[in-house]
C-alpha positions as a printed Julia matrix, in Angstrom:
213×3 Matrix{Float64}:
 178.32  -32.56   88.74
 181.52  -31.02   87.66
 180.85  -31.92   84.03
 177.39  -30.32   84.18
 178.89  -27.23   85.63
 181.53  -27.07   82.98
 178.93  -27.54   80.17
 176.5   -24.93   81.76
 179.28  -22.34   81.89
 179.68  -22.67   78.05
 181.89  -25.66   77.62
 185.32  -25.44   75.86
 186.26  -22.78   73.45
 186.81  -25.41   70.74
 183.47  -27.06   71.56
 181.18  -24.45   72.9
 177.6   -25.11   74.29
 174.95  -25.11   71.67
 172.97  -21.96   71.35
 169.77  -23.94   72.28
 171.32  -24.72   75.66
 172.1   -27.81   77.62
 169.6   -30.65   77.73
 170.27  -33.78   79.81
 167.74  -36.41   80.55
 167.87  -39.28   82.98
 171.33  -38.7    84.37
 172.48  -39.44   87.9
 174.36  -36.4    89.04
 177.18  -37.34   91.53
 178.38  -34.73   94.01
 176.91  -31.23   94.26
 175.92  -29.11   91.33
 177.13  -25.73   92.4
 176.3   -22.9    90.02
 176.61  -20.07   92.58
 177.24  -16.77   90.8
 177.56  -18.43   87.39
 176.07  -16.91   84.27
 174.42  -19.56   82.21
 174.11  -18.1    78.74
 171.3   -20.24   77.49
 168.57  -22.59   78.72
 169.38  -25.38   81.12
 167.25  -28.52   81.04
 167.97  -31.44   83.43
 164.84  -33.63   83.19
 164.27  -36.88   85.11
 167.72  -36.66   86.71
 168.7   -37.69   90.21
 170.86  -35.31   92.19
 172.87  -36.74   95.07
 173.12  -33.37   96.78
 171.19  -30.08   97.09
 171.55  -27.85   93.9
 173.17  -24.58   94.46
 171.84  -21.64   92.36
 172.45  -18.75   94.6
 172.98  -15.58   92.45
 173.01  -17.71   89.24
 171.92  -15.84   86.14
 170.17  -17.96   83.54
 169.73  -16.35   80.13
 167.07  -18.84   79.16
 164.8   -21.16   80.98
 165.54  -23.69   83.76
 163.76  -26.98   83.6
 164.07  -29.7    86.21
 160.85  -31.61   85.26
 160.8   -35.05   86.8
 164.03  -34.84   88.56
 164.76  -35.58   92.21
 166.76  -33.27   94.4
 167.58  -33.16   98.13
 166.75  -29.39   97.97
 167.58  -26.21   96.11
 169.4   -23.15   97.39
 168.55  -20.4    94.97
 168.39  -17.11   96.65
 168.81  -14.21   94.3
 168.49  -16.51   91.27
 167.64  -14.76   88.1
 165.92  -16.38   85.07
 165.17  -14.59   81.78
 162.94  -17.47   80.74
 160.65  -19.88   82.65
 161.26  -21.85   85.78
 159.83  -25.42   85.29
 159.68  -27.66   88.42
 156.81  -29.93   87.28
 155.79  -33.46   86.16
 156.67  -35.19   89.48
 159.73  -33.02   90.17
 160.5   -34.15   93.79
 162.43  -32.56   96.54
 163.18  -34.09  100.08
 164.37  -30.77  101.28
 163.52  -27.01  101.2
 163.38  -25.52   97.67
 164.54  -21.93   98.32
 164.36  -19.09   95.79
 164.13  -16.15   98.08
 164.45  -12.83   96.27
 164.59  -14.44   92.75
 163.56  -12.86   89.54
 161.9   -14.91   86.79
 160.89  -13.15   83.49
 158.56  -15.97   82.53
 156.35  -18.25   84.58
 157.02  -20.53   87.54
 155.31  -23.88   86.99
 155.02  -26.42   89.76
 152.28  -28.62   88.3
 152.5   -32.11   89.85
 155.61  -31.24   91.93
 156.11  -33.18   95.1
 157.83  -31.1    97.74
 158.61  -32.89  101.06
 160.62  -30.26  102.89
 158.96  -31.09  106.35
 159.85  -28.78  109.23
 162.44  -26.79  107.1
 159.7   -25.74  104.78
 158.77  -26.93  101.32
 158.95  -23.89   98.99
 160.3   -20.31   99.75
 159.66  -17.67   97.14
 159.53  -14.73   99.58
 160.37  -11.42   97.98
 160.48  -12.86   94.52
 159.4   -11.06   91.38
 157.67  -13.21   88.72
 156.82  -11.39   85.51
 154.51  -14.21   84.36
 152.26  -16.38   86.41
 152.9   -19.0    89.23
 151.1   -22.31   88.81
 150.48  -24.96   91.39
 148.71  -27.39   89.08
 147.1   -30.76   89.47
 149.14  -33.17   91.54
 151.11  -30.53   93.45
 151.85  -31.6    97.04
 153.69  -29.54   99.67
 154.58  -31.1   103.01
 155.94  -27.99  104.77
 155.36  -24.29  104.44
 155.04  -22.56  101.07
 156.07  -18.95  101.46
 155.25  -16.35   98.94
 155.6   -13.56  101.47
 156.21  -10.28   99.81
 156.34  -11.87   96.34
 155.17   -9.82   93.28
 153.4   -11.83   90.6
 152.49   -9.92   87.48
 150.0   -12.42   86.16
 147.91  -15.13   87.65
 148.43  -17.27   90.71
 146.78  -20.61   90.16
 145.98  -23.37   92.54
 144.27  -26.16   90.85
 143.7   -29.47   92.79
 146.84  -28.64   94.94
 147.61  -29.92   98.34
 149.25  -27.41  100.81
 149.75  -29.73  103.92
 152.02  -27.46  105.98
 153.86  -29.28  108.75
 152.45  -30.44  112.04
 155.12  -31.39  114.64
 153.64  -33.17  117.74
 152.96  -30.81  120.6
 153.75  -27.75  118.54
 151.66  -25.09  116.71
 151.31  -26.12  113.08
 153.38  -24.21  110.62
 151.51  -22.07  108.09
 150.73  -24.04  104.96
 150.69  -21.11  102.56
 151.79  -17.58  103.27
 150.69  -14.7   101.03
 151.55  -11.97  103.48
 152.34   -8.69  101.64
 152.22  -10.48   98.33
 151.03   -8.58   95.24
 149.25  -10.56   92.54
 148.38   -8.28   89.6
 146.49  -10.98   87.72
 143.87  -13.22   89.53
 144.26  -15.75   92.15
 142.41  -18.77   90.84
 141.47  -21.53   93.3
 139.9   -24.76   92.08
 139.53  -28.08   94.01
 142.09  -26.82   96.54
 141.46  -26.68  100.34
 143.05  -23.61  101.9
 143.66  -24.11  105.6
 146.5   -22.54  107.57
 146.78  -19.7   105.16
 148.19  -16.29  106.01
 147.11  -13.39  103.72
 147.74  -10.38  105.87
 148.31   -7.21  103.69
 148.13   -9.23  100.51
 146.85   -7.64   97.37
 145.06  -10.33   95.38
 141.81  -10.69   93.31
 140.31  -14.14   94.3
 138.45  -16.26   91.88
 137.36  -19.53   93.52
 135.35  -22.47   92.01
């Protein structure tokens, strides 16, 4: 993890990071990748990697895109994360803990097509209070075991739910957690729902235009 952090921060003066960014595929990342408060000056692609510990992205500024397609993480702590490109967590990206991007800003899209989020009682995905200047896509194969919170989020383009599963969390003897919360969310595009069952959904004070197949 220390080497990835070193490279993400720009590498050595004599051997700086390439302008196209850092691209690592299939690595086993030992220890915790902690980029809290770090400015990553280009794109960061860590595809099909296995992370031993939760990834810390609190206050991280990424000048390009962040791509974790096909990777496994025990969770992400990304409050106030800022991304000037896209955020890709797709193609069987898998998390066994909460993926948390509360109050984040993404200038592009957030794509979770075929992501597998098994957060359980802690929650699956928190995007509360986030600003997304593109769209948010829960595409075919997306599964969330635990709450998905878009509470107070602002999405400039479409919110798409296509053959996605929002299972929430049902602890024995307790009231089920909400599967999807859009409370106070603003979607300036359309909310497109196709082949997706929406149960335990909270939409109080949300501003969305629903298109359902």
